[in-house]
Short mmCIF file of C-alpha atoms and ligand atoms in Angstrom, two decimals:
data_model
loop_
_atom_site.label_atom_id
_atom_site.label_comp_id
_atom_site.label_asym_id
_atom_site.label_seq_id
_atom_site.Cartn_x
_atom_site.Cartn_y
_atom_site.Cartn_z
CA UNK A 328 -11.46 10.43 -13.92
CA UNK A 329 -12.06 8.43 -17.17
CA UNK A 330 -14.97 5.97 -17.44
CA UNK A 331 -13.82 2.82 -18.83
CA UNK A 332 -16.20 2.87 -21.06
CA UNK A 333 -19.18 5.36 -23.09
CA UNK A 334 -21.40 2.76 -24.49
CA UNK A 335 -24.25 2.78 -21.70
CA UNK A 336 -24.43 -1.03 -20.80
CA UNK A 337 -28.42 -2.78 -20.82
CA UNK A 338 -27.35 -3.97 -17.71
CA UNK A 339 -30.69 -6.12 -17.29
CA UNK A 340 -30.69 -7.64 -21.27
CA UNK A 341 -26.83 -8.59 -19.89
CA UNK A 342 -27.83 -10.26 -16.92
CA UNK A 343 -30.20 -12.05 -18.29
CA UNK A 344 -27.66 -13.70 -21.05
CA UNK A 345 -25.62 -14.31 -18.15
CA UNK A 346 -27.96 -16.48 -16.31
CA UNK A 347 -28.70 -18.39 -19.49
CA UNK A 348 -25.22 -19.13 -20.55
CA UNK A 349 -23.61 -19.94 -17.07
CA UNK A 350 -26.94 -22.39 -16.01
CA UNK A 351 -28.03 -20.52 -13.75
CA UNK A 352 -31.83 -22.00 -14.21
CA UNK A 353 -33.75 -24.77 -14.42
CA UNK A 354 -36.71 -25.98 -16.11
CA UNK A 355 -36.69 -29.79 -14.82
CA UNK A 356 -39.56 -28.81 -12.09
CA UNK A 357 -41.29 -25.64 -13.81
CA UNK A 358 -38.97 -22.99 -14.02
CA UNK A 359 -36.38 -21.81 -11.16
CA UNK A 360 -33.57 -19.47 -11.79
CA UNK A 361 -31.02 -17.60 -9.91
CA UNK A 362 -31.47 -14.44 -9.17
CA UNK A 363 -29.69 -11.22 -9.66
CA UNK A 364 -29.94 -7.79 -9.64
CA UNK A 365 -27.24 -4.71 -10.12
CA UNK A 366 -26.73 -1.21 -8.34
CA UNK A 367 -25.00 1.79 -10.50
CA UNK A 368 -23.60 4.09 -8.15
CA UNK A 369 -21.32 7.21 -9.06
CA UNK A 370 -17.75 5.16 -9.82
CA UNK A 371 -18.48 1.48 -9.25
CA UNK A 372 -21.94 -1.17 -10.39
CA UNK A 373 -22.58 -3.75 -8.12
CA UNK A 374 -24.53 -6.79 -8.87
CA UNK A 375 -25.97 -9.05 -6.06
CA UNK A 376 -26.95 -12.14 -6.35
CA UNK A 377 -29.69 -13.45 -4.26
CA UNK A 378 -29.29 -16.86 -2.36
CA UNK A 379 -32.61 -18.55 -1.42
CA UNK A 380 -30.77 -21.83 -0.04
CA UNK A 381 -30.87 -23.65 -3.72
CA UNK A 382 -29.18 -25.10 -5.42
CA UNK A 383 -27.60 -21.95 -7.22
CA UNK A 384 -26.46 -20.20 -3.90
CA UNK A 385 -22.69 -22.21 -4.46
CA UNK A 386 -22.35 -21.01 -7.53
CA UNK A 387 -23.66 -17.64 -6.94
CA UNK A 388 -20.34 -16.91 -4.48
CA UNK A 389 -17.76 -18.28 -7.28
CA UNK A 390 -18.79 -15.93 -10.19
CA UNK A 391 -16.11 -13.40 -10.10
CA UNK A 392 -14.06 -14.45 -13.38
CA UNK A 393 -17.23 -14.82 -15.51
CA UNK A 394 -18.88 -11.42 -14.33
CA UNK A 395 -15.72 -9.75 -14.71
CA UNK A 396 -15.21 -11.03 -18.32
CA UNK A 397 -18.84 -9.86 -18.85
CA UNK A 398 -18.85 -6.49 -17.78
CA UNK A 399 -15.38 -6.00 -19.36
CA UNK A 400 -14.37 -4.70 -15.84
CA UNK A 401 -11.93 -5.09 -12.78
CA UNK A 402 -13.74 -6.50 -9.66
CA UNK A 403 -12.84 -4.58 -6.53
CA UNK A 404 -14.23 -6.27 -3.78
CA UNK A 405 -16.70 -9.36 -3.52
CA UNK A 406 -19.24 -9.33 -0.36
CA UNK A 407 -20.62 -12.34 1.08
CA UNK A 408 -23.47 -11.71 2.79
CA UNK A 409 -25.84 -14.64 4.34
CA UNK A 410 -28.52 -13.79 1.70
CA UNK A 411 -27.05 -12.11 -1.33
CA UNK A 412 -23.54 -12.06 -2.94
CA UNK A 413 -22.29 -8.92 -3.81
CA UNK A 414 -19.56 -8.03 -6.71
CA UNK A 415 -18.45 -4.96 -6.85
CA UNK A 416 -17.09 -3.45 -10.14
CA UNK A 417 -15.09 -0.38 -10.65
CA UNK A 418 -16.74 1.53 -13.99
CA UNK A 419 -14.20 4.59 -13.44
CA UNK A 420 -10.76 4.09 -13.75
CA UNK A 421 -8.15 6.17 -11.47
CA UNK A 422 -5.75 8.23 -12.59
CA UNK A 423 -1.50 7.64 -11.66
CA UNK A 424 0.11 10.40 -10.38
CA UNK A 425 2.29 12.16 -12.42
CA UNK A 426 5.33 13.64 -10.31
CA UNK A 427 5.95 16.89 -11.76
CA UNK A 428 9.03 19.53 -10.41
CA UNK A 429 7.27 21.57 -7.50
CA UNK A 430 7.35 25.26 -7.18
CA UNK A 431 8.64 27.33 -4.59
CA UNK A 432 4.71 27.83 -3.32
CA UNK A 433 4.24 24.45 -2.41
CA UNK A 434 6.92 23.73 -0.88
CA UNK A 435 6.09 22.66 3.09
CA UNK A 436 2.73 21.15 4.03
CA UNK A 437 1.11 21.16 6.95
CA UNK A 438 -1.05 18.06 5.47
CA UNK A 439 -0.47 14.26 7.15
CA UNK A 440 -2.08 12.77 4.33
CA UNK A 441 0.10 11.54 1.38
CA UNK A 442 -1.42 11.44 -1.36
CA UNK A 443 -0.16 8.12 -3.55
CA UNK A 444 -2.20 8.77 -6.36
CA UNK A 445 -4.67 6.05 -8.65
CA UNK A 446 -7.32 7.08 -5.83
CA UNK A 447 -5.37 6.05 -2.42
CA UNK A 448 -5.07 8.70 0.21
CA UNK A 449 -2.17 7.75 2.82
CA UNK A 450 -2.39 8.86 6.32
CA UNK A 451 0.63 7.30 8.37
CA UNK A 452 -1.43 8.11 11.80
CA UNK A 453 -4.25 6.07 11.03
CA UNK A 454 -2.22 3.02 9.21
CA UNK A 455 1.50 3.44 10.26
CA UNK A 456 4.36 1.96 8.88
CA UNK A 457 4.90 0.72 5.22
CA UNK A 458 6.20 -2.49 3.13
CA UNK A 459 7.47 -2.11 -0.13
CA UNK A 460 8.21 -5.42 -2.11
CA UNK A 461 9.08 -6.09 -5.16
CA UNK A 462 12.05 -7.86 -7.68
CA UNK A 463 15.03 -5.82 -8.99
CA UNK A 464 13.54 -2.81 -11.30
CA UNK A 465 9.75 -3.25 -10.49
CA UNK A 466 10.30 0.22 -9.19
CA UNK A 467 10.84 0.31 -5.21
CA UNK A 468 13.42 2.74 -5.64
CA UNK A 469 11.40 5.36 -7.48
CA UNK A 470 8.58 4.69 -5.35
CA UNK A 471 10.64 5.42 -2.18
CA UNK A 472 11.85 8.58 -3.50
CA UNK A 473 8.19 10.07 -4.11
CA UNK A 474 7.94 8.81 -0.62
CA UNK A 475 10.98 10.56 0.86
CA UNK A 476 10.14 14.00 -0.81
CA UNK A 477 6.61 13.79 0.58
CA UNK A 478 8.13 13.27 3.92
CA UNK A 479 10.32 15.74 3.53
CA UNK A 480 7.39 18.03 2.58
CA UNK A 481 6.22 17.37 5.83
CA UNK A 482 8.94 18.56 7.42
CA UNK A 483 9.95 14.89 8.87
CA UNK A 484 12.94 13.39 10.17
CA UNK A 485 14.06 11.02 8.20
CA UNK A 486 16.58 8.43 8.75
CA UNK A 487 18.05 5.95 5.83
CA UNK A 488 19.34 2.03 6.30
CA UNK A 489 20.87 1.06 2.91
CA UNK A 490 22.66 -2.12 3.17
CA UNK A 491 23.46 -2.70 -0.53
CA UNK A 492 24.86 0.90 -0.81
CA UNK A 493 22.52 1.59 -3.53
CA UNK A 494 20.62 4.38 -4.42
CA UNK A 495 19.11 5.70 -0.76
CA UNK A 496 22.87 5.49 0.55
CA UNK A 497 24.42 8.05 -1.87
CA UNK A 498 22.26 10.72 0.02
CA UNK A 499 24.62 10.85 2.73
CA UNK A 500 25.91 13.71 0.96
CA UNK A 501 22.73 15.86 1.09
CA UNK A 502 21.07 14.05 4.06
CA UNK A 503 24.20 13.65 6.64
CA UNK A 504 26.25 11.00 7.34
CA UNK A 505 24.91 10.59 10.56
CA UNK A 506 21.18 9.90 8.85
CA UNK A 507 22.39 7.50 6.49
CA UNK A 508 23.87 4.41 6.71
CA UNK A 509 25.20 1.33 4.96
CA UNK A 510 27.40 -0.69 6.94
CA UNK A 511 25.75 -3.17 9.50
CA UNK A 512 27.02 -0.95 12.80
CA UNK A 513 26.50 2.08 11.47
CA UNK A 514 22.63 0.84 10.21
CA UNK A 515 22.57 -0.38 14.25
CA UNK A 516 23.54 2.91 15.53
CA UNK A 517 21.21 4.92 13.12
CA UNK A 518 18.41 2.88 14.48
CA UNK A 519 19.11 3.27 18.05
CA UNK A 520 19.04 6.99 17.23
CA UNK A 521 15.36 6.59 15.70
CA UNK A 522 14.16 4.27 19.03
CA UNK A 523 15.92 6.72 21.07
CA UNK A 524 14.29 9.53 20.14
CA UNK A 525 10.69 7.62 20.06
CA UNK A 526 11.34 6.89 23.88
CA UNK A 527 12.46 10.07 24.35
CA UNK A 528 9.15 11.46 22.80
CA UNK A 529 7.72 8.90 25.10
CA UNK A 530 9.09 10.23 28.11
CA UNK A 531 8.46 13.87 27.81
CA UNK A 532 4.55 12.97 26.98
CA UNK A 533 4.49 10.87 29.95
CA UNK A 534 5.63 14.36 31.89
CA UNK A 535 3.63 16.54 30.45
CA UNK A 536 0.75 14.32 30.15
CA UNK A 537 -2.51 15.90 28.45
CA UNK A 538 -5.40 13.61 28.33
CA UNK A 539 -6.37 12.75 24.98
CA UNK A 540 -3.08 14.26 23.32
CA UNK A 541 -1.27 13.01 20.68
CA UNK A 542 2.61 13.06 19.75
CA UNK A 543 1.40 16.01 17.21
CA UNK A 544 -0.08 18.00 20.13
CA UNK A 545 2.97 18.02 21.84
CA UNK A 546 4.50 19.37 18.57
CA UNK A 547 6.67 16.03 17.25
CA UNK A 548 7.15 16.56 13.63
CA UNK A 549 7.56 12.62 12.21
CA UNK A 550 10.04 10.54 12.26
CA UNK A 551 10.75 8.31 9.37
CA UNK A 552 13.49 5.46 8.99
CA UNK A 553 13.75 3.92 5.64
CA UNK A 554 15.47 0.46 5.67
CA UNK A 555 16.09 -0.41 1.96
CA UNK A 556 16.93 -4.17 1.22
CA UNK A 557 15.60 -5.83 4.43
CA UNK A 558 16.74 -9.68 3.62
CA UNK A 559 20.02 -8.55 2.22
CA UNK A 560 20.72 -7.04 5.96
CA UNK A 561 19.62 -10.33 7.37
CA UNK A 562 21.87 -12.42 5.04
CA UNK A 563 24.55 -10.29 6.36
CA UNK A 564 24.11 -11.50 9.90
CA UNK A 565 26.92 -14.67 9.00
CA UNK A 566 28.96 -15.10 11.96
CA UNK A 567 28.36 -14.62 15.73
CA UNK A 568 29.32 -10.92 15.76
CA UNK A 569 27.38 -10.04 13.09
CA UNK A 570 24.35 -12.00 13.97
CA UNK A 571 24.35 -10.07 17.14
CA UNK A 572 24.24 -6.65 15.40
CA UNK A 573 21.15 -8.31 13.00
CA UNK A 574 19.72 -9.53 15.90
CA UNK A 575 20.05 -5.76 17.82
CA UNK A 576 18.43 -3.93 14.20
CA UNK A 577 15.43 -6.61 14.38
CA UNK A 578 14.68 -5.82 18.10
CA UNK A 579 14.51 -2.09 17.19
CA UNK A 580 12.38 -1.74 14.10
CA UNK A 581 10.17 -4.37 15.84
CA UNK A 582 9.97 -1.66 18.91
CA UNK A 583 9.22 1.05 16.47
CA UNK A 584 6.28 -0.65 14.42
CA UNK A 585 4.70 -1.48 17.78
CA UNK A 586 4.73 1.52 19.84
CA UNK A 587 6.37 4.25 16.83
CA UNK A 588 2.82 5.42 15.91
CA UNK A 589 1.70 6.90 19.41
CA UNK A 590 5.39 9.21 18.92
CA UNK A 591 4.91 10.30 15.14
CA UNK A 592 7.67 7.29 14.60
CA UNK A 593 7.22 5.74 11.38
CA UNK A 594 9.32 3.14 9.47
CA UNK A 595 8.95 2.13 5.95
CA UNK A 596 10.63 -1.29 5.28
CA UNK A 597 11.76 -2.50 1.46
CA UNK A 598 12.52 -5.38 0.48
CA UNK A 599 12.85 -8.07 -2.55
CA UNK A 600 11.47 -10.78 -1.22
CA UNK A 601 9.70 -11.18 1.76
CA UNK A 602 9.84 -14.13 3.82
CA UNK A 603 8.52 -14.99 6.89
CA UNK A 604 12.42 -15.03 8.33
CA UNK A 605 12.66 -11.35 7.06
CA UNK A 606 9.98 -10.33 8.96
CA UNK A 607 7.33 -12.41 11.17
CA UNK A 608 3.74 -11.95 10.18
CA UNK A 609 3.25 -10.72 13.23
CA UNK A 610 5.18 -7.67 12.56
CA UNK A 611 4.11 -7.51 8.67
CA UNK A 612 0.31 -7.47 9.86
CA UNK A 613 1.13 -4.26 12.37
CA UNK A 614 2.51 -2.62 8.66
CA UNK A 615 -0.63 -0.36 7.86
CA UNK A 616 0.31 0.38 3.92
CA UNK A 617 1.61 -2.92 1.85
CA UNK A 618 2.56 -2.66 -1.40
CA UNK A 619 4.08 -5.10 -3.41
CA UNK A 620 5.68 -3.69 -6.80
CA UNK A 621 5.56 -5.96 -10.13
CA UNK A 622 4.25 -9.07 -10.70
CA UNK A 623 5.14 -11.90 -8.22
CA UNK A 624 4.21 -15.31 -7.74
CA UNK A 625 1.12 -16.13 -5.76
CA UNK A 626 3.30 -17.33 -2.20
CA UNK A 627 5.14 -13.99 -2.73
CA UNK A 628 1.91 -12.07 -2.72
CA UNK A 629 0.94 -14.27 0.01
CA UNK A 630 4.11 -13.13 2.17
CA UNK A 631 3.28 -9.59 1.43
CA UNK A 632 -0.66 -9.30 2.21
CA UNK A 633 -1.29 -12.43 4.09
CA UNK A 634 -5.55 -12.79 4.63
CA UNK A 635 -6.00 -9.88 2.20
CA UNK A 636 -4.27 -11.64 -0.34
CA UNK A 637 -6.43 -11.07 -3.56
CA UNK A 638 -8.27 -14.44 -5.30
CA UNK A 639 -6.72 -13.54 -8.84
CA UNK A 640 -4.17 -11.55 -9.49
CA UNK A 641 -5.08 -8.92 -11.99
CA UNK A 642 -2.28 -8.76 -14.67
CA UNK A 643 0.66 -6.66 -13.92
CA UNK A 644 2.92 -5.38 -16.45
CA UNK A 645 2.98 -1.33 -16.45
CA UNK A 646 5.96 -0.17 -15.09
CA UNK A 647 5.86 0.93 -10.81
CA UNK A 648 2.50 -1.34 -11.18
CA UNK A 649 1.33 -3.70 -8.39
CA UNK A 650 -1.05 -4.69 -6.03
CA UNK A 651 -1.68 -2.30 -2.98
CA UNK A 652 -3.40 -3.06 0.46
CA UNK A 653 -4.19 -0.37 3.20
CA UNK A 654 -5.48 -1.62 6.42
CA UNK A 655 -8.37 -0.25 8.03
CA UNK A 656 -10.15 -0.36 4.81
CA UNK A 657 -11.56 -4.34 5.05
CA UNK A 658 -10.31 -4.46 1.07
CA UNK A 659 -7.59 -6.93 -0.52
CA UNK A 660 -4.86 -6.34 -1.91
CA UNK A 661 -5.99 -3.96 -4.79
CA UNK A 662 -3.97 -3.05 -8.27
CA UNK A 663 -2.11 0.23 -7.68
CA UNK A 664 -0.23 2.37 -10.17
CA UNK A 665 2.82 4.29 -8.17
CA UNK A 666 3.97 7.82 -8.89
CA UNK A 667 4.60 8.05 -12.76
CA UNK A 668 7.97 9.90 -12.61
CA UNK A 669 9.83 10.80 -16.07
CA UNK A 670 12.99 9.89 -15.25
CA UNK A 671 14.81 12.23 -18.18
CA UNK A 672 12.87 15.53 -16.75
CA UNK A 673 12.64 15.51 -12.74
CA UNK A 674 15.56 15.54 -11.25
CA UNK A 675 14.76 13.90 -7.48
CA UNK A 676 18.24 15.55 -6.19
CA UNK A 677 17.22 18.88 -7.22
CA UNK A 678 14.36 18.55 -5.58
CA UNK A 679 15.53 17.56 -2.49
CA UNK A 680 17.68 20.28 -2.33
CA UNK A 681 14.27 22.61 -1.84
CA UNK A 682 13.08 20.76 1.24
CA UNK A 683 16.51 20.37 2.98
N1 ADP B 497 6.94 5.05 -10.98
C1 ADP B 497 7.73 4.98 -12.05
N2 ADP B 497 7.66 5.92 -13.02
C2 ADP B 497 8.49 5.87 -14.09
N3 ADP B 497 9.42 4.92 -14.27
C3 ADP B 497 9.56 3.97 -13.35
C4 ADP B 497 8.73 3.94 -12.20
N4 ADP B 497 9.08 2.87 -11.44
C5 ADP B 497 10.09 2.29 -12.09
N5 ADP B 497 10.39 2.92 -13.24
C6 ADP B 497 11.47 2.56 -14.19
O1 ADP B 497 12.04 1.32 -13.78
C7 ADP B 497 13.41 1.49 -13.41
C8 ADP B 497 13.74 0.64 -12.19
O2 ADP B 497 13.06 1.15 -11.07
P1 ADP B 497 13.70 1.10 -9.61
O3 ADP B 497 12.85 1.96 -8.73
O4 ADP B 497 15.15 1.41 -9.64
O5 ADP B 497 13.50 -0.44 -9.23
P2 ADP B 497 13.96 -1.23 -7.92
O6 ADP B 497 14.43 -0.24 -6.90
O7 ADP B 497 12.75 -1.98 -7.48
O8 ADP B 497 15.05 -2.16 -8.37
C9 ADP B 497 13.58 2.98 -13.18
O9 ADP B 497 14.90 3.41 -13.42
C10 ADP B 497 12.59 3.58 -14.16
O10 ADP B 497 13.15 3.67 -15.45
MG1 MG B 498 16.22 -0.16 -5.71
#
């Protein structure tokens, strides 16, 4: 963990200039001011601001862009309160991931946890399901690849839709034809093998009920289907056969991010563009993990996180950079470095090879 900064900050000599120079007092009828006060805790400062019902409480909610130019720092959350406004500040910054080739020790894991580096701990049980989104090269690909090995780690099922052929399908080869697919009926029977074996799972807990058990009790190792390229499947859906297939694929990924999680069933969904025809909100708000990859314009964002959408935007530009938003945790979207993979020294097929 690095600390953004060593100079020790005179946090009370700054707060004080920053009352004066944003107007936050008054000396018309003696001398009123806002008030506000700061918190240093291990890897964030917070400053409140106290609202007495004056005339400064508006302004007191709207100060995120001049705090966070003050302190020099990003803001990670803003709290408010009825009587106090709190802005929260990160002072340590969090460290990307650096994907490295793995030895022979380490290769299975009993661990559900994933973690995704730059501080964010993934546990599909408690927040199933995953959107990736994100243009052409923002680094969905590379992203889902880290994923994949982690899953494979885990010693999961895993499943591929790859309608554009890309990258995901060429593991065919390594994965099975009968896991991968590309063309529309072969993506429709590849998920009717993934719901299958969910209601399958369903069935045999439903038999051998235990109170309180879980699909890991009963010993179901996860199930993942990857569906690379969501709206380019949907555009595919043209005439009135192939609309029916769409149609078929839609109906069971939305069965799977309802009812996948109680069965170990997960799905992670990419796409480059989301729109509210690729999936409904609905659906997107029952994805636990969103991520959207690069820098995107404010309705794309919007598509993608919904509610949590983030005030501003910090600036995006590092490559595999973007904004990041796990449910469960009452944050916005938050900026997230992915998996820093050198793409000249690991070699992701080799790799694969150990876990397979
Ligand atoms: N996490 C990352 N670490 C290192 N390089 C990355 C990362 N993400 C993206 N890149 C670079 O950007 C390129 C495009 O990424 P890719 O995953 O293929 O994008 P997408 O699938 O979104 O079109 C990669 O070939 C790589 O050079
Ligand atoms: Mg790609």
């Amino acid at each position: 963990m690095k600390k953004y900064f060593q100079r020790e900050f005179h946090y009370d000599f700054l707060l004080l200039e920053f009352i004066i120079a944003n107007n936050l007092y008054s000396e018309k009828n003696g001398l009123e001011s806002a008030i506000l006060s700061y918190e240093e805790r291990s890897e964030e400062i917070v400053i409140y601001g106290v609202k007495y019902g004056d005339r400064f409480a508006t302004k007191l909610e709207t100060l995120e862009t001049e705090m966070s130019a003050l302190l020099n720092l990003p803001l990670t959350e803003k709290i408010i309160r009825e009587g106090i406004v709190e802005y929260h500040f990160q002072t340590v910054k969090p460290e990307r991931l650096v994907i490295e080739t793995s030895t022979e020790m380490e290769k299975h894991t009993n661990k559900i946890e994933i973690n995704l580096g730059y501080g964010i701990v993934y546990s599909p049980v408690e927040c199933p399901h995953i959107l990736v989104s994100g243009g052409t090269g923002s680094g969905k690909s590379v992203f889902i690849s880290y994923l994949l090995l982690e899953f494979f780690k885990r010693k999961s099922t895993v499943y591929i839709c790859d309608p554009k052929n890309s990258d995901l399908g060429s593991l065919s080869h390594y994965l099975g034809e009968e896991k991968v697919a590309t063309s529309p009926n072969n993506i429709a029977r590849v998920v009717r093998l993934a719901v299958t074996e969910m209601n399958d799972r369903y069935k045999y807990m439903n038999e051998n009920f235990k109170y309180g058990s879980n699909a890991i009790d009963h010993g179901f190792q996860p199930v993942w289907l990857i569906f690379d390229e969501m709206g380019a499947f949907q555009a595919s859906g043209t005439d009135k056969k192939s609309k029916e297939i769409v149609n078929e694929v839609m109906n069971g990924l939305k069965q799977i991010i309802l009812l996948g999680r109680q069965a170990n069933v997960f799905i992670l969904i990419a796409a480059q563009q989301m729109r509210s025809e690729t999936l409904s909100t609905d659906l997107r708000d029952n994805l636990g993990l969103r991520i959207a990859l690069g820098a995107n314009s404010s309705e794309g964002y919007r598509m993608v996180f919904g509610s949590a959408t983030p005030e501003t935007i910090p600036p995006i530009e590092v490559k595999g950079s973007g904004l990041l938003y796990k449910q469960g945790t009452g944050k916005s979207g938050e900026y997230y470095e992915s998996p820093y993979v050198d793409m000249q020294k690991f070699d992701f097929i080799e790799e694969l090879k150990k876990y397979i």
